[in-house]
Amino acid sequence: MSHGHSNMPMPMPMPSGSNSTYNYNGTTMFMDHMIMPMSFFWGKDVVVLFSGWPGFNRLGMYILALAMVFFLAAGAEILSLASSLKPRGLSPAVGALIHAVVFAVRIAMGYLVMLSVMSFNLGVFVAAVAGDTAGSFFLKYRELRASVNPGSNSAPKF
């Protein structure tokens, strides 16, 4: 039995022709002069979902990115209610199609939140958790309000 390190997996090499460096055991990858953190950090200089967005030294765009993550997370949580709704007056095929489309939108929103959190920015992480929490609160409040007022089907009033 060999106790050497010859069986350890090696990191994939970066494509040739790029100006990238890759530190396998480090905490940072350098890719085309952009630092990508490999652990959580706090700051407004981050890339969320799209290259160059929200950008660097742009506090307003960072706040917009946090709001987008918040509303994506809250929306995905609220759309989870759609799986329990039964469409009335529609054929089963149309009802199933509507359910499938809502499901696809909810899953896409969830994946966008997940990819945003993978920026490792604590502000983005907090916005995602807060959005999920707000969506869950909205649904539970609506459910509890309906149980107190059984005849009320309207949206909750805050």
Short mmCIF file of N, CA and C in Angstrom, two decimals:
data_model
loop_
_atom_site.label_atom_id
_atom_site.label_comp_id
_atom_site.label_asym_id
_atom_site.label_seq_id
_atom_site.Cartn_x
_atom_site.Cartn_y
_atom_site.Cartn_z
N MET A 1 0.85 -1.17 0.00
CA MET A 1 0.00 0.00 0.00
C MET A 1 0.90 1.23 0.00
N SER A 2 0.67 2.08 -0.92
CA SER A 2 1.47 3.30 -1.05
C SER A 2 0.75 4.45 -0.35
N HIS A 3 1.51 5.21 0.41
CA HIS A 3 0.94 6.36 1.08
C HIS A 3 1.36 7.66 0.42
N GLY A 4 1.81 7.55 -0.81
CA GLY A 4 2.19 8.74 -1.57
C GLY A 4 0.98 9.53 -2.00
N HIS A 5 1.21 10.65 -2.56
CA HIS A 5 0.12 11.53 -3.01
C HIS A 5 -0.12 11.40 -4.50
N SER A 6 0.29 10.30 -5.08
CA SER A 6 0.16 10.16 -6.53
C SER A 6 -1.27 9.90 -6.97
N ASN A 7 -2.15 9.48 -6.05
CA ASN A 7 -3.54 9.20 -6.41
C ASN A 7 -4.47 10.38 -6.14
N MET A 8 -3.94 11.50 -5.65
CA MET A 8 -4.77 12.66 -5.37
C MET A 8 -5.19 13.33 -6.67
N PRO A 9 -6.45 13.79 -6.75
CA PRO A 9 -6.88 14.45 -7.99
C PRO A 9 -6.14 15.76 -8.19
N MET A 10 -5.82 16.03 -9.41
CA MET A 10 -5.13 17.27 -9.77
C MET A 10 -6.15 18.27 -10.29
N PRO A 11 -5.94 19.55 -10.03
CA PRO A 11 -6.89 20.55 -10.54
C PRO A 11 -6.82 20.60 -12.06
N MET A 12 -7.98 20.93 -12.66
CA MET A 12 -8.02 21.06 -14.11
C MET A 12 -7.19 22.25 -14.54
N PRO A 13 -6.41 22.10 -15.58
CA PRO A 13 -5.64 23.24 -16.06
C PRO A 13 -6.56 24.28 -16.71
N MET A 14 -6.17 25.52 -16.61
CA MET A 14 -6.92 26.59 -17.25
C MET A 14 -6.69 26.54 -18.75
N PRO A 15 -7.64 26.99 -19.54
CA PRO A 15 -7.47 26.97 -20.99
C PRO A 15 -6.24 27.77 -21.40
N SER A 16 -5.55 27.25 -22.41
CA SER A 16 -4.37 27.95 -22.88
C SER A 16 -4.77 29.24 -23.57
N GLY A 17 -3.91 30.23 -23.49
CA GLY A 17 -4.19 31.50 -24.13
C GLY A 17 -4.88 32.49 -23.22
N SER A 18 -5.25 32.07 -22.01
CA SER A 18 -5.89 33.02 -21.11
C SER A 18 -4.83 33.62 -20.20
N ASN A 19 -5.14 34.76 -19.63
CA ASN A 19 -4.23 35.43 -18.72
C ASN A 19 -4.54 35.04 -17.28
N SER A 20 -5.06 33.83 -17.07
CA SER A 20 -5.55 33.43 -15.76
C SER A 20 -4.49 32.66 -14.99
N THR A 21 -4.54 32.78 -13.68
CA THR A 21 -3.78 31.93 -12.79
C THR A 21 -4.78 31.27 -11.87
N TYR A 22 -4.44 30.11 -11.38
CA TYR A 22 -5.36 29.33 -10.58
C TYR A 22 -4.58 28.73 -9.43
N ASN A 23 -4.91 29.08 -8.22
CA ASN A 23 -4.25 28.57 -7.04
C ASN A 23 -5.16 27.52 -6.42
N TYR A 24 -4.81 26.26 -6.50
CA TYR A 24 -5.66 25.17 -6.05
C TYR A 24 -5.91 25.20 -4.55
N ASN A 25 -4.88 25.48 -3.77
CA ASN A 25 -5.04 25.47 -2.32
C ASN A 25 -5.31 26.86 -1.74
N GLY A 26 -5.31 27.87 -2.55
CA GLY A 26 -5.50 29.23 -2.06
C GLY A 26 -6.95 29.59 -1.93
N THR A 27 -7.18 30.82 -1.61
CA THR A 27 -8.56 31.28 -1.44
C THR A 27 -9.03 32.16 -2.59
N THR A 28 -8.16 32.38 -3.57
CA THR A 28 -8.52 33.31 -4.63
C THR A 28 -8.12 32.74 -5.99
N MET A 29 -8.97 32.95 -6.98
CA MET A 29 -8.65 32.62 -8.35
C MET A 29 -8.53 33.94 -9.10
N PHE A 30 -7.51 34.09 -9.92
CA PHE A 30 -7.34 35.30 -10.72
C PHE A 30 -7.70 34.95 -12.15
N MET A 31 -8.70 35.59 -12.66
CA MET A 31 -9.16 35.28 -14.01
C MET A 31 -9.30 36.59 -14.77
N ASP A 32 -8.41 36.82 -15.69
CA ASP A 32 -8.45 38.03 -16.50
C ASP A 32 -8.52 39.30 -15.64
N HIS A 33 -7.65 39.39 -14.67
CA HIS A 33 -7.49 40.55 -13.79
C HIS A 33 -8.70 40.76 -12.88
N MET A 34 -9.50 39.74 -12.65
CA MET A 34 -10.62 39.85 -11.75
C MET A 34 -10.40 38.87 -10.61
N ILE A 35 -10.54 39.32 -9.38
CA ILE A 35 -10.35 38.45 -8.24
C ILE A 35 -11.70 37.83 -7.88
N MET A 36 -11.73 36.52 -7.81
CA MET A 36 -12.94 35.80 -7.43
C MET A 36 -12.71 35.18 -6.06
N PRO A 37 -13.43 35.64 -5.03
CA PRO A 37 -13.21 35.12 -3.68
C PRO A 37 -13.71 33.69 -3.56
N MET A 38 -13.06 32.93 -2.71
CA MET A 38 -13.46 31.56 -2.45
C MET A 38 -13.95 31.40 -1.02
N SER A 39 -14.20 32.51 -0.33
CA SER A 39 -14.78 32.52 1.01
C SER A 39 -15.60 33.80 1.15
N PHE A 40 -16.50 33.83 2.14
CA PHE A 40 -17.37 34.98 2.30
C PHE A 40 -16.57 36.25 2.58
N PHE A 41 -17.03 37.36 2.04
CA PHE A 41 -16.43 38.66 2.29
C PHE A 41 -17.54 39.70 2.33
N TRP A 42 -17.23 40.85 2.91
CA TRP A 42 -18.19 41.93 3.02
C TRP A 42 -17.68 43.10 2.20
N GLY A 43 -18.46 43.63 1.31
CA GLY A 43 -18.07 44.78 0.52
C GLY A 43 -18.99 44.97 -0.67
N LYS A 44 -18.95 46.16 -1.25
CA LYS A 44 -19.83 46.48 -2.38
C LYS A 44 -19.20 46.15 -3.72
N ASP A 45 -17.93 45.86 -3.76
CA ASP A 45 -17.24 45.54 -5.02
C ASP A 45 -17.37 44.05 -5.28
N VAL A 46 -18.38 43.69 -6.05
CA VAL A 46 -18.71 42.28 -6.28
C VAL A 46 -19.31 42.15 -7.67
N VAL A 47 -19.25 40.96 -8.23
CA VAL A 47 -19.94 40.66 -9.49
C VAL A 47 -21.08 39.70 -9.16
N VAL A 48 -22.30 40.10 -9.51
CA VAL A 48 -23.49 39.29 -9.24
C VAL A 48 -24.15 38.95 -10.57
N LEU A 49 -24.15 37.71 -10.92
CA LEU A 49 -24.82 37.14 -12.09
C LEU A 49 -24.20 37.52 -13.44
N PHE A 50 -23.93 38.79 -13.67
CA PHE A 50 -23.45 39.21 -14.98
C PHE A 50 -22.09 39.89 -14.85
N SER A 51 -21.25 39.67 -15.81
CA SER A 51 -19.92 40.27 -15.79
C SER A 51 -20.03 41.79 -15.75
N GLY A 52 -19.36 42.40 -14.77
CA GLY A 52 -19.37 43.85 -14.66
C GLY A 52 -20.57 44.42 -13.94
N TRP A 53 -21.46 43.56 -13.40
CA TRP A 53 -22.64 44.08 -12.71
C TRP A 53 -22.64 43.60 -11.28
N PRO A 54 -22.82 44.39 -10.30
CA PRO A 54 -23.14 45.81 -10.32
C PRO A 54 -21.96 46.72 -10.55
N GLY A 55 -20.77 46.18 -10.68
CA GLY A 55 -19.60 47.02 -10.93
C GLY A 55 -18.87 47.37 -9.66
N PHE A 56 -17.80 48.10 -9.81
CA PHE A 56 -16.96 48.46 -8.68
C PHE A 56 -17.13 49.94 -8.36
N ASN A 57 -17.13 50.25 -7.07
CA ASN A 57 -17.30 51.61 -6.58
C ASN A 57 -18.63 52.22 -7.03
N ARG A 58 -19.68 51.40 -7.08
CA ARG A 58 -21.00 51.88 -7.48
C ARG A 58 -22.01 51.41 -6.43
N LEU A 59 -22.13 52.15 -5.35
CA LEU A 59 -22.97 51.77 -4.23
C LEU A 59 -24.44 51.62 -4.64
N GLY A 60 -24.94 52.54 -5.46
CA GLY A 60 -26.34 52.47 -5.90
C GLY A 60 -26.65 51.19 -6.67
N MET A 61 -25.75 50.78 -7.53
CA MET A 61 -25.96 49.55 -8.30
C MET A 61 -25.85 48.33 -7.39
N TYR A 62 -24.99 48.40 -6.38
CA TYR A 62 -24.87 47.30 -5.42
C TYR A 62 -26.18 47.15 -4.64
N ILE A 63 -26.75 48.26 -4.22
CA ILE A 63 -28.03 48.22 -3.50
C ILE A 63 -29.13 47.67 -4.42
N LEU A 64 -29.11 48.04 -5.69
CA LEU A 64 -30.06 47.49 -6.66
C LEU A 64 -29.88 45.99 -6.81
N ALA A 65 -28.64 45.51 -6.84
CA ALA A 65 -28.37 44.07 -6.93
C ALA A 65 -28.91 43.35 -5.70
N LEU A 66 -28.72 43.95 -4.51
CA LEU A 66 -29.25 43.34 -3.29
C LEU A 66 -30.77 43.29 -3.33
N ALA A 67 -31.40 44.36 -3.82
CA ALA A 67 -32.87 44.37 -3.93
C ALA A 67 -33.34 43.31 -4.92
N MET A 68 -32.61 43.15 -6.03
CA MET A 68 -32.99 42.14 -7.01
C MET A 68 -32.91 40.74 -6.40
N VAL A 69 -31.84 40.46 -5.66
CA VAL A 69 -31.70 39.15 -5.02
C VAL A 69 -32.81 38.95 -4.00
N PHE A 70 -33.11 39.98 -3.22
CA PHE A 70 -34.19 39.91 -2.24
C PHE A 70 -35.51 39.54 -2.90
N PHE A 71 -35.87 40.27 -3.97
CA PHE A 71 -37.16 40.03 -4.61
C PHE A 71 -37.19 38.71 -5.38
N LEU A 72 -36.07 38.29 -5.93
CA LEU A 72 -36.01 36.96 -6.56
C LEU A 72 -36.27 35.86 -5.53
N ALA A 73 -35.63 35.98 -4.36
CA ALA A 73 -35.81 34.97 -3.31
C ALA A 73 -37.24 34.99 -2.78
N ALA A 74 -37.78 36.18 -2.52
CA ALA A 74 -39.15 36.29 -2.02
C ALA A 74 -40.14 35.76 -3.06
N GLY A 75 -39.92 36.11 -4.32
CA GLY A 75 -40.81 35.64 -5.39
C GLY A 75 -40.78 34.14 -5.55
N ALA A 76 -39.60 33.55 -5.46
CA ALA A 76 -39.50 32.09 -5.57
C ALA A 76 -40.25 31.42 -4.43
N GLU A 77 -40.14 31.99 -3.24
CA GLU A 77 -40.84 31.42 -2.08
C GLU A 77 -42.35 31.57 -2.24
N ILE A 78 -42.81 32.72 -2.71
CA ILE A 78 -44.25 32.94 -2.89
C ILE A 78 -44.80 32.05 -4.00
N LEU A 79 -44.02 31.85 -5.06
CA LEU A 79 -44.50 30.97 -6.14
C LEU A 79 -44.58 29.52 -5.71
N SER A 80 -43.95 29.16 -4.58
CA SER A 80 -44.07 27.78 -4.10
C SER A 80 -45.51 27.47 -3.70
N LEU A 81 -46.30 28.50 -3.42
CA LEU A 81 -47.71 28.32 -3.11
C LEU A 81 -48.49 27.79 -4.32
N ALA A 82 -48.02 28.08 -5.51
CA ALA A 82 -48.75 27.71 -6.73
C ALA A 82 -48.95 26.21 -6.85
N SER A 83 -48.04 25.40 -6.27
CA SER A 83 -48.18 23.96 -6.39
C SER A 83 -49.41 23.44 -5.64
N SER A 84 -49.90 24.18 -4.64
CA SER A 84 -51.07 23.73 -3.90
C SER A 84 -52.37 24.28 -4.46
N LEU A 85 -52.31 25.19 -5.42
CA LEU A 85 -53.52 25.77 -6.00
C LEU A 85 -54.07 24.85 -7.07
N LYS A 86 -55.38 24.75 -7.12
CA LYS A 86 -56.06 23.93 -8.12
C LYS A 86 -56.81 24.86 -9.08
N PRO A 87 -56.41 24.87 -10.36
CA PRO A 87 -57.13 25.74 -11.31
C PRO A 87 -58.56 25.25 -11.52
N ARG A 88 -59.49 26.20 -11.51
CA ARG A 88 -60.90 25.85 -11.70
C ARG A 88 -61.35 26.23 -13.10
N GLY A 89 -62.15 25.39 -13.68
CA GLY A 89 -62.73 25.70 -14.97
C GLY A 89 -61.79 25.50 -16.14
N LEU A 90 -60.65 24.86 -15.94
CA LEU A 90 -59.70 24.60 -17.02
C LEU A 90 -59.58 23.10 -17.24
N SER A 91 -59.24 22.76 -18.44
CA SER A 91 -59.01 21.34 -18.72
C SER A 91 -57.75 20.90 -17.97
N PRO A 92 -57.61 19.61 -17.67
CA PRO A 92 -56.42 19.13 -16.96
C PRO A 92 -55.12 19.46 -17.70
N ALA A 93 -55.14 19.42 -19.03
CA ALA A 93 -53.92 19.71 -19.79
C ALA A 93 -53.50 21.18 -19.63
N VAL A 94 -54.47 22.09 -19.69
CA VAL A 94 -54.16 23.52 -19.53
C VAL A 94 -53.71 23.79 -18.09
N GLY A 95 -54.38 23.19 -17.13
CA GLY A 95 -53.99 23.37 -15.73
C GLY A 95 -52.59 22.85 -15.48
N ALA A 96 -52.26 21.69 -16.05
CA ALA A 96 -50.92 21.13 -15.89
C ALA A 96 -49.87 22.01 -16.59
N LEU A 97 -50.22 22.58 -17.74
CA LEU A 97 -49.30 23.46 -18.45
C LEU A 97 -49.01 24.73 -17.64
N ILE A 98 -50.07 25.31 -17.08
CA ILE A 98 -49.89 26.51 -16.25
C ILE A 98 -49.01 26.17 -15.04
N HIS A 99 -49.29 25.04 -14.40
CA HIS A 99 -48.48 24.62 -13.25
C HIS A 99 -47.01 24.43 -13.65
N ALA A 100 -46.78 23.81 -14.81
CA ALA A 100 -45.40 23.57 -15.28
C ALA A 100 -44.67 24.89 -15.55
N VAL A 101 -45.36 25.85 -16.14
CA VAL A 101 -44.73 27.14 -16.43
C VAL A 101 -44.39 27.88 -15.13
N VAL A 102 -45.32 27.90 -14.18
CA VAL A 102 -45.05 28.54 -12.89
C VAL A 102 -43.91 27.83 -12.18
N PHE A 103 -43.89 26.51 -12.25
CA PHE A 103 -42.81 25.73 -11.65
C PHE A 103 -41.46 26.10 -12.28
N ALA A 104 -41.42 26.21 -13.61
CA ALA A 104 -40.18 26.56 -14.30
C ALA A 104 -39.69 27.96 -13.89
N VAL A 105 -40.61 28.90 -13.77
CA VAL A 105 -40.24 30.26 -13.36
C VAL A 105 -39.71 30.24 -11.93
N ARG A 106 -40.38 29.49 -11.04
CA ARG A 106 -39.94 29.41 -9.65
C ARG A 106 -38.56 28.77 -9.54
N ILE A 107 -38.31 27.71 -10.27
CA ILE A 107 -37.01 27.04 -10.23
C ILE A 107 -35.93 27.97 -10.81
N ALA A 108 -36.24 28.65 -11.90
CA ALA A 108 -35.27 29.58 -12.49
C ALA A 108 -34.92 30.70 -11.51
N MET A 109 -35.93 31.21 -10.81
CA MET A 109 -35.67 32.26 -9.82
C MET A 109 -34.79 31.71 -8.69
N GLY A 110 -35.05 30.49 -8.26
CA GLY A 110 -34.23 29.87 -7.22
C GLY A 110 -32.79 29.68 -7.66
N TYR A 111 -32.60 29.25 -8.90
CA TYR A 111 -31.23 29.08 -9.42
C TYR A 111 -30.52 30.43 -9.54
N LEU A 112 -31.23 31.47 -9.92
CA LEU A 112 -30.60 32.80 -9.98
C LEU A 112 -30.17 33.27 -8.59
N VAL A 113 -30.99 32.99 -7.58
CA VAL A 113 -30.61 33.33 -6.21
C VAL A 113 -29.38 32.52 -5.80
N MET A 114 -29.37 31.23 -6.13
CA MET A 114 -28.23 30.39 -5.78
C MET A 114 -26.96 30.90 -6.44
N LEU A 115 -27.03 31.24 -7.72
CA LEU A 115 -25.85 31.76 -8.41
C LEU A 115 -25.41 33.11 -7.83
N SER A 116 -26.36 33.91 -7.40
CA SER A 116 -26.00 35.18 -6.76
C SER A 116 -25.26 34.95 -5.46
N VAL A 117 -25.73 34.02 -4.66
CA VAL A 117 -25.07 33.72 -3.39
C VAL A 117 -23.67 33.17 -3.62
N MET A 118 -23.45 32.54 -4.76
CA MET A 118 -22.13 32.01 -5.07
C MET A 118 -21.11 33.10 -5.35
N SER A 119 -21.52 34.36 -5.29
CA SER A 119 -20.56 35.46 -5.36
C SER A 119 -19.78 35.56 -4.05
N PHE A 120 -20.23 34.86 -3.01
CA PHE A 120 -19.62 34.83 -1.68
C PHE A 120 -19.65 36.18 -0.99
N ASN A 121 -20.54 37.07 -1.41
CA ASN A 121 -20.68 38.37 -0.77
C ASN A 121 -21.71 38.23 0.35
N LEU A 122 -21.35 38.67 1.55
CA LEU A 122 -22.27 38.54 2.69
C LEU A 122 -23.54 39.37 2.50
N GLY A 123 -23.45 40.52 1.86
CA GLY A 123 -24.63 41.32 1.61
C GLY A 123 -25.63 40.58 0.71
N VAL A 124 -25.12 39.92 -0.31
CA VAL A 124 -25.98 39.13 -1.21
C VAL A 124 -26.59 37.96 -0.45
N PHE A 125 -25.78 37.31 0.39
CA PHE A 125 -26.28 36.19 1.19
C PHE A 125 -27.40 36.65 2.13
N VAL A 126 -27.20 37.76 2.81
CA VAL A 126 -28.21 38.29 3.73
C VAL A 126 -29.47 38.68 2.95
N ALA A 127 -29.33 39.28 1.78
CA ALA A 127 -30.49 39.64 0.96
C ALA A 127 -31.27 38.40 0.54
N ALA A 128 -30.57 37.32 0.19
CA ALA A 128 -31.23 36.07 -0.22
C ALA A 128 -32.00 35.46 0.95
N VAL A 129 -31.37 35.39 2.11
CA VAL A 129 -32.04 34.83 3.29
C VAL A 129 -33.21 35.71 3.70
N ALA A 130 -33.03 37.02 3.67
CA ALA A 130 -34.12 37.94 4.03
C ALA A 130 -35.28 37.81 3.05
N GLY A 131 -34.98 37.64 1.76
CA GLY A 131 -36.04 37.47 0.76
C GLY A 131 -36.83 36.20 0.97
N ASP A 132 -36.12 35.09 1.24
CA ASP A 132 -36.81 33.83 1.53
C ASP A 132 -37.67 33.97 2.78
N THR A 133 -37.12 34.64 3.79
CA THR A 133 -37.86 34.83 5.04
C THR A 133 -39.10 35.69 4.82
N ALA A 134 -38.96 36.77 4.05
CA ALA A 134 -40.11 37.64 3.78
C ALA A 134 -41.18 36.89 2.99
N GLY A 135 -40.77 36.10 2.00
CA GLY A 135 -41.74 35.32 1.24
C GLY A 135 -42.45 34.30 2.10
N SER A 136 -41.71 33.64 2.99
CA SER A 136 -42.31 32.67 3.90
C SER A 136 -43.27 33.37 4.87
N PHE A 137 -42.86 34.53 5.38
CA PHE A 137 -43.74 35.30 6.27
C PHE A 137 -45.03 35.68 5.57
N PHE A 138 -44.92 36.15 4.34
CA PHE A 138 -46.10 36.55 3.56
C PHE A 138 -47.08 35.37 3.43
N LEU A 139 -46.54 34.20 3.08
CA LEU A 139 -47.40 33.03 2.90
C LEU A 139 -48.04 32.59 4.20
N LYS A 140 -47.26 32.56 5.28
CA LYS A 140 -47.78 32.11 6.57
C LYS A 140 -48.80 33.11 7.11
N TYR A 141 -48.51 34.40 6.94
CA TYR A 141 -49.46 35.43 7.39
C TYR A 141 -50.78 35.27 6.65
N ARG A 142 -50.71 35.05 5.37
CA ARG A 142 -51.93 34.89 4.57
C ARG A 142 -52.72 33.66 5.03
N GLU A 143 -51.99 32.56 5.29
CA GLU A 143 -52.63 31.33 5.74
C GLU A 143 -53.30 31.52 7.10
N LEU A 144 -52.58 32.14 8.03
CA LEU A 144 -53.14 32.35 9.38
C LEU A 144 -54.28 33.34 9.35
N ARG A 145 -54.18 34.35 8.53
CA ARG A 145 -55.26 35.34 8.42
C ARG A 145 -56.51 34.68 7.85
N ALA A 146 -56.33 33.78 6.87
CA ALA A 146 -57.48 33.09 6.28
C ALA A 146 -58.12 32.14 7.30
N SER A 147 -57.32 31.56 8.20
CA SER A 147 -57.89 30.65 9.19
C SER A 147 -58.66 31.42 10.27
N VAL A 148 -58.28 32.67 10.54
CA VAL A 148 -59.00 33.50 11.51
C VAL A 148 -60.27 34.05 10.87
N ASN A 149 -60.20 34.46 9.59
CA ASN A 149 -61.34 34.97 8.84
C ASN A 149 -61.61 34.03 7.67
N PRO A 150 -62.32 32.93 7.88
CA PRO A 150 -62.50 31.93 6.83
C PRO A 150 -63.11 32.45 5.55
N GLY A 151 -63.91 33.50 5.58
CA GLY A 151 -64.54 34.03 4.37
C GLY A 151 -63.64 34.98 3.59
N SER A 152 -62.48 35.29 4.12
CA SER A 152 -61.61 36.27 3.48
C SER A 152 -60.62 35.59 2.54
N ASN A 153 -60.67 35.92 1.27
CA ASN A 153 -59.72 35.39 0.28
C ASN A 153 -58.83 36.48 -0.26
N SER A 154 -58.95 37.67 0.29
CA SER A 154 -58.17 38.78 -0.24
C SER A 154 -56.73 38.69 0.23
N ALA A 155 -55.89 39.46 -0.43
CA ALA A 155 -54.48 39.50 -0.07
C ALA A 155 -54.32 40.13 1.31
N PRO A 156 -53.29 39.75 2.05
CA PRO A 156 -53.11 40.33 3.38
C PRO A 156 -52.83 41.82 3.34
N LYS A 157 -53.33 42.52 4.34
CA LYS A 157 -53.08 43.96 4.46
C LYS A 157 -52.14 44.15 5.63
N PHE A 158 -51.06 44.85 5.39
CA PHE A 158 -50.07 45.07 6.44
C PHE A 158 -50.27 46.40 7.10
#
